Backbone as numpy.savetxt, mean C-alpha at the origin, in Angstrom:
# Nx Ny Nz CAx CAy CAz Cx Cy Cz
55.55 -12.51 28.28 54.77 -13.35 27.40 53.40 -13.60 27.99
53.11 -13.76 29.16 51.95 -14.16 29.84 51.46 -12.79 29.70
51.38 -11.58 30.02 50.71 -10.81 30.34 50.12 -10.35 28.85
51.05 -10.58 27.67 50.53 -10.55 25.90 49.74 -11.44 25.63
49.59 -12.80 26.42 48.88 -13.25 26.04 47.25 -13.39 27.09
47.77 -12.78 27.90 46.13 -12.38 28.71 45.52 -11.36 27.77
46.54 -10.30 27.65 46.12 -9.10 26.91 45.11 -9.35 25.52
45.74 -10.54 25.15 45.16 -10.97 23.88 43.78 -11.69 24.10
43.36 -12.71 24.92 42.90 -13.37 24.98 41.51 -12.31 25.73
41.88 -11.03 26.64 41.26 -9.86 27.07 40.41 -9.69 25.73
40.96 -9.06 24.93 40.56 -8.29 23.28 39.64 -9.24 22.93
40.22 -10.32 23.07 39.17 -11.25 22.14 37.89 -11.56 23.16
37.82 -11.80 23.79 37.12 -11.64 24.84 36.00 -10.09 24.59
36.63 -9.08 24.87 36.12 -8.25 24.75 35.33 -7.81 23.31
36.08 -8.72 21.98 35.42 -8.40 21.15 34.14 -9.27 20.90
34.27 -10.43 21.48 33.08 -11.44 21.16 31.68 -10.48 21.91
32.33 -10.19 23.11 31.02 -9.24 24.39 30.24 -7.92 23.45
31.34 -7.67 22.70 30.37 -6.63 21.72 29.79 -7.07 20.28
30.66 -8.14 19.96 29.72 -8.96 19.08 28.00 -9.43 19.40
28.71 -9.91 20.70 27.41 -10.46 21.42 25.94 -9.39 21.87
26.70 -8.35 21.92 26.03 -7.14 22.54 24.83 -6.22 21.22
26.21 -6.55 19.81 25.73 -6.16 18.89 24.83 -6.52 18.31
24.71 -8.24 18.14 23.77 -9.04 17.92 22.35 -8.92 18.69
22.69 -8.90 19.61 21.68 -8.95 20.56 20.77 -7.51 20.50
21.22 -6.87 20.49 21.16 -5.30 20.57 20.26 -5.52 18.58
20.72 -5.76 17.45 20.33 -5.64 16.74 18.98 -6.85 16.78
19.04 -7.84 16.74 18.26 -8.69 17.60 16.69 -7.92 18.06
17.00 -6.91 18.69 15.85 -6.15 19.80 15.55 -5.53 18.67
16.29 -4.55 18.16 15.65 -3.89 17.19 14.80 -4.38 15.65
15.01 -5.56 15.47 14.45 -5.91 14.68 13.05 -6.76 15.02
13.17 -7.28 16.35 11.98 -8.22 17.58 11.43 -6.30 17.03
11.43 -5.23 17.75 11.04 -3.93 17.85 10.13 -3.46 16.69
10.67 -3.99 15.36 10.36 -3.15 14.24 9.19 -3.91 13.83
9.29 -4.82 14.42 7.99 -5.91 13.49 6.92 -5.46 13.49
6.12 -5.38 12.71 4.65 -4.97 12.31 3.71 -5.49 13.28
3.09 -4.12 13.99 1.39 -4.82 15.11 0.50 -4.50 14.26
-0.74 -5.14 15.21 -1.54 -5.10 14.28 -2.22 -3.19 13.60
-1.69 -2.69 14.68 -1.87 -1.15 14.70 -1.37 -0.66 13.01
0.31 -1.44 12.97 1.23 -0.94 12.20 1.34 -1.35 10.72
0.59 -2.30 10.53 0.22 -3.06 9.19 -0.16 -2.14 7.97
0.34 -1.92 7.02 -0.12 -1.00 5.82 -1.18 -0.97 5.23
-2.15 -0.09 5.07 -3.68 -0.03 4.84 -3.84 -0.96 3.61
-5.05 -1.29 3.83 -6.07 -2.42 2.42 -6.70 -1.20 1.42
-6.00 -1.03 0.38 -6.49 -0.24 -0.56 -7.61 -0.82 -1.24
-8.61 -0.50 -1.72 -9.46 -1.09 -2.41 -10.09 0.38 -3.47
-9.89 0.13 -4.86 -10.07 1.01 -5.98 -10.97 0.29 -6.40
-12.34 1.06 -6.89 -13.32 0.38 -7.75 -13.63 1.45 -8.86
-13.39 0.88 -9.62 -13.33 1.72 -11.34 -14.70 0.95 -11.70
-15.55 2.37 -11.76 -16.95 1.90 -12.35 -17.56 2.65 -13.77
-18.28 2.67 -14.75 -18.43 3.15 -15.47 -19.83 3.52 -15.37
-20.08 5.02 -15.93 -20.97 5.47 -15.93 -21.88 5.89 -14.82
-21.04 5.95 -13.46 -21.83 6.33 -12.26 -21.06 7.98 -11.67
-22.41 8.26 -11.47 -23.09 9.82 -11.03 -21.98 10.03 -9.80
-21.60 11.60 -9.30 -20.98 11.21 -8.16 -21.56 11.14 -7.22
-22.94 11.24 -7.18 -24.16 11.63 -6.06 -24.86 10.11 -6.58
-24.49 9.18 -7.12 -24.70 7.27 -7.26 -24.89 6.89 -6.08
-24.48 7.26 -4.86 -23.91 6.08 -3.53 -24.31 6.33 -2.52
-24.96 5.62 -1.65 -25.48 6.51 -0.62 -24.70 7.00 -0.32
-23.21 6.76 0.86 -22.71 7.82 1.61 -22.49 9.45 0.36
-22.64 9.64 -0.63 -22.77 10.78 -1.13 -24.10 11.66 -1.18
-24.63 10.93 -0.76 -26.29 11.57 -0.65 -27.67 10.60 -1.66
-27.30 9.77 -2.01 -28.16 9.03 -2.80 -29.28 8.87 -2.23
-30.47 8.87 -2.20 -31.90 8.55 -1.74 -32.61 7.55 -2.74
-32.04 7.41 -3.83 -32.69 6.49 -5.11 -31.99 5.22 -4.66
-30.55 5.01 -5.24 -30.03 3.93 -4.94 -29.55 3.69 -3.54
-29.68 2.00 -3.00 -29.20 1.13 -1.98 -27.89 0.88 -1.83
-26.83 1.77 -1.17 -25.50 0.95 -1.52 -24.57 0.62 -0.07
-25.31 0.07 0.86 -25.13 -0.26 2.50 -23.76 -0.52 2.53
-23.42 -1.24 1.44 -21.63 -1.95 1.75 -20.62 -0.76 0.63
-20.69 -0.23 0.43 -19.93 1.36 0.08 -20.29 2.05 1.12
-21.33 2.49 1.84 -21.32 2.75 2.84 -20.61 2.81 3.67
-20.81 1.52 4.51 -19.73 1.12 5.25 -18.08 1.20 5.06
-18.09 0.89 4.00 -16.66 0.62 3.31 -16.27 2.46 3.91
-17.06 3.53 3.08 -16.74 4.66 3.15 -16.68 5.11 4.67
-17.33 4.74 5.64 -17.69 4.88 6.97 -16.86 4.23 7.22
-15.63 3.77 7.63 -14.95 2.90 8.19 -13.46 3.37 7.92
-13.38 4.25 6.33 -12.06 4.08 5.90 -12.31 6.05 5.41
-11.06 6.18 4.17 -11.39 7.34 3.36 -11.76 7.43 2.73
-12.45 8.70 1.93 -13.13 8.49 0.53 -12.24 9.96 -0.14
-12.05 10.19 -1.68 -11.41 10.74 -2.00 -12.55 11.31 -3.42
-13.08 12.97 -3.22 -13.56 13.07 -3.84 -13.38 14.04 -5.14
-11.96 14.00 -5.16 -11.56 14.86 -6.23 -10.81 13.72 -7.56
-11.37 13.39 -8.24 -10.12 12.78 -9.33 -10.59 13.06 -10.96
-9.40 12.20 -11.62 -9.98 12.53 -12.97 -9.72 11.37 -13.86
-10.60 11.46 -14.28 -10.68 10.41 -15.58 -9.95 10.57 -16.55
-9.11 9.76 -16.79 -7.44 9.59 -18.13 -8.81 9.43 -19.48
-10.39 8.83 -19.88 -10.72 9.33 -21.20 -12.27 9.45 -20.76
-13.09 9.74 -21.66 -14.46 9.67 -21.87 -15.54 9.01 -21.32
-14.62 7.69 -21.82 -15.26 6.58 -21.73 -14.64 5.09 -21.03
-15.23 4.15 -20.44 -14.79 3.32 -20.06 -13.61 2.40 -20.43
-13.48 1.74 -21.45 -12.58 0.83 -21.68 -10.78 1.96 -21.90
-11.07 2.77 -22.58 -9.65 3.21 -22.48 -9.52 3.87 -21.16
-10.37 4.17 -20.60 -10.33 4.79 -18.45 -9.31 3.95 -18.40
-10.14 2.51 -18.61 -9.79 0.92 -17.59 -8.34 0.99 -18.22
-7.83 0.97 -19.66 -6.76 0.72 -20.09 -5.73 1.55 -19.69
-5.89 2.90 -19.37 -4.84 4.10 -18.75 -4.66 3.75 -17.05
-5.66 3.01 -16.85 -5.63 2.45 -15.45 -4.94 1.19 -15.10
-5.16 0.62 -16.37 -3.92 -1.08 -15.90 -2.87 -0.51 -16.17
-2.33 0.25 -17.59 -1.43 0.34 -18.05 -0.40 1.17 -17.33
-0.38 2.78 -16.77 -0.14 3.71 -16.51 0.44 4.66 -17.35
-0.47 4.02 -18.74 -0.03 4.89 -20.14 -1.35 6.12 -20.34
-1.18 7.11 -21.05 -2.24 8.14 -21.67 -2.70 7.25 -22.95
-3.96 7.71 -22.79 -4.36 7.16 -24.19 -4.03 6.78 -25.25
-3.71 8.38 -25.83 -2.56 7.90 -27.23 -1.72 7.14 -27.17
-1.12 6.64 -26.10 -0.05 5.51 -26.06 0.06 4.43 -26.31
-1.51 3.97 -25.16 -1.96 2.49 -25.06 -2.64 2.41 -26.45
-3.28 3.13 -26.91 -4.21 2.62 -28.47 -5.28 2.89 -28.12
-5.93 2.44 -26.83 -7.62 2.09 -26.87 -8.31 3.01 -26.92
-9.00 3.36 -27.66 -9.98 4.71 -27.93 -11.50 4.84 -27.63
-11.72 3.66 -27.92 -13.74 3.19 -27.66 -13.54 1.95 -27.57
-14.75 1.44 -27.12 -15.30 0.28 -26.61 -15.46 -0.37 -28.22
-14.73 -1.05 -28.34 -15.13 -2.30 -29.61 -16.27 -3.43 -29.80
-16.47 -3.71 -30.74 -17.40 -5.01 -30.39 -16.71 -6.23 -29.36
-17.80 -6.63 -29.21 -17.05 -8.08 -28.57 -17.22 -9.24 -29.28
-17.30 -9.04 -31.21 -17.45 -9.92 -31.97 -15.59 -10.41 -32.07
């Protein structure tokens, strides 16, 4: 009887040590996983503009227009110079752009009054 119940009291023992081990052990790995400042997920920033040239900005070569803070912005981060415009014209662009619908979907076709 004594030695069943060392035996037992062993197990349990032994299971708390890997409880403990497990915790702990998971514990580290999660202290581990936490986000530095290295590891933080990039600041996207999209600017949907209408009616600008792709040669508009300075970092594209502009000599007419001033644009120091695109600049920078572009100097600092990526710039992506291939894309395409979902319509023609601005307001249904903007609307295929909130929405993630095609044109014909969302409705918006042209710029309406603003009466």
């Amino acid at each position: 009887m004594h030695s069943s119940l060392t035996a037992f009291f062993y197990k349990v023992r032994l299971k708390k040590r890997i409880v403990l081990l497990l915790a702990l052990g998971h514990g580290l790995v999660i202290v581990g996983l936490r986000p530095t400042q290295e590891q933080r997920p990039p600041n996207i920033v999209l600017i949907n503009v209408d009616d600008l040239g792709w040669k508009d900005v300075g970092f594209m070569g502009s000599e007419y227009y001033e644009t120091p803070n695109l600049d920078r912005l572009a100097g600092e981060g990526m710039v992506f110079t291939n894309a395409y415009a979902a319509a023609a014209n601005c307001a249904p662009s903007r609307a295929c752009l909130m929405s993630g619908l095609n044109t014909p979907r969302h409705g918006i076709y042209t710029v309406d009054n603003s009466d």
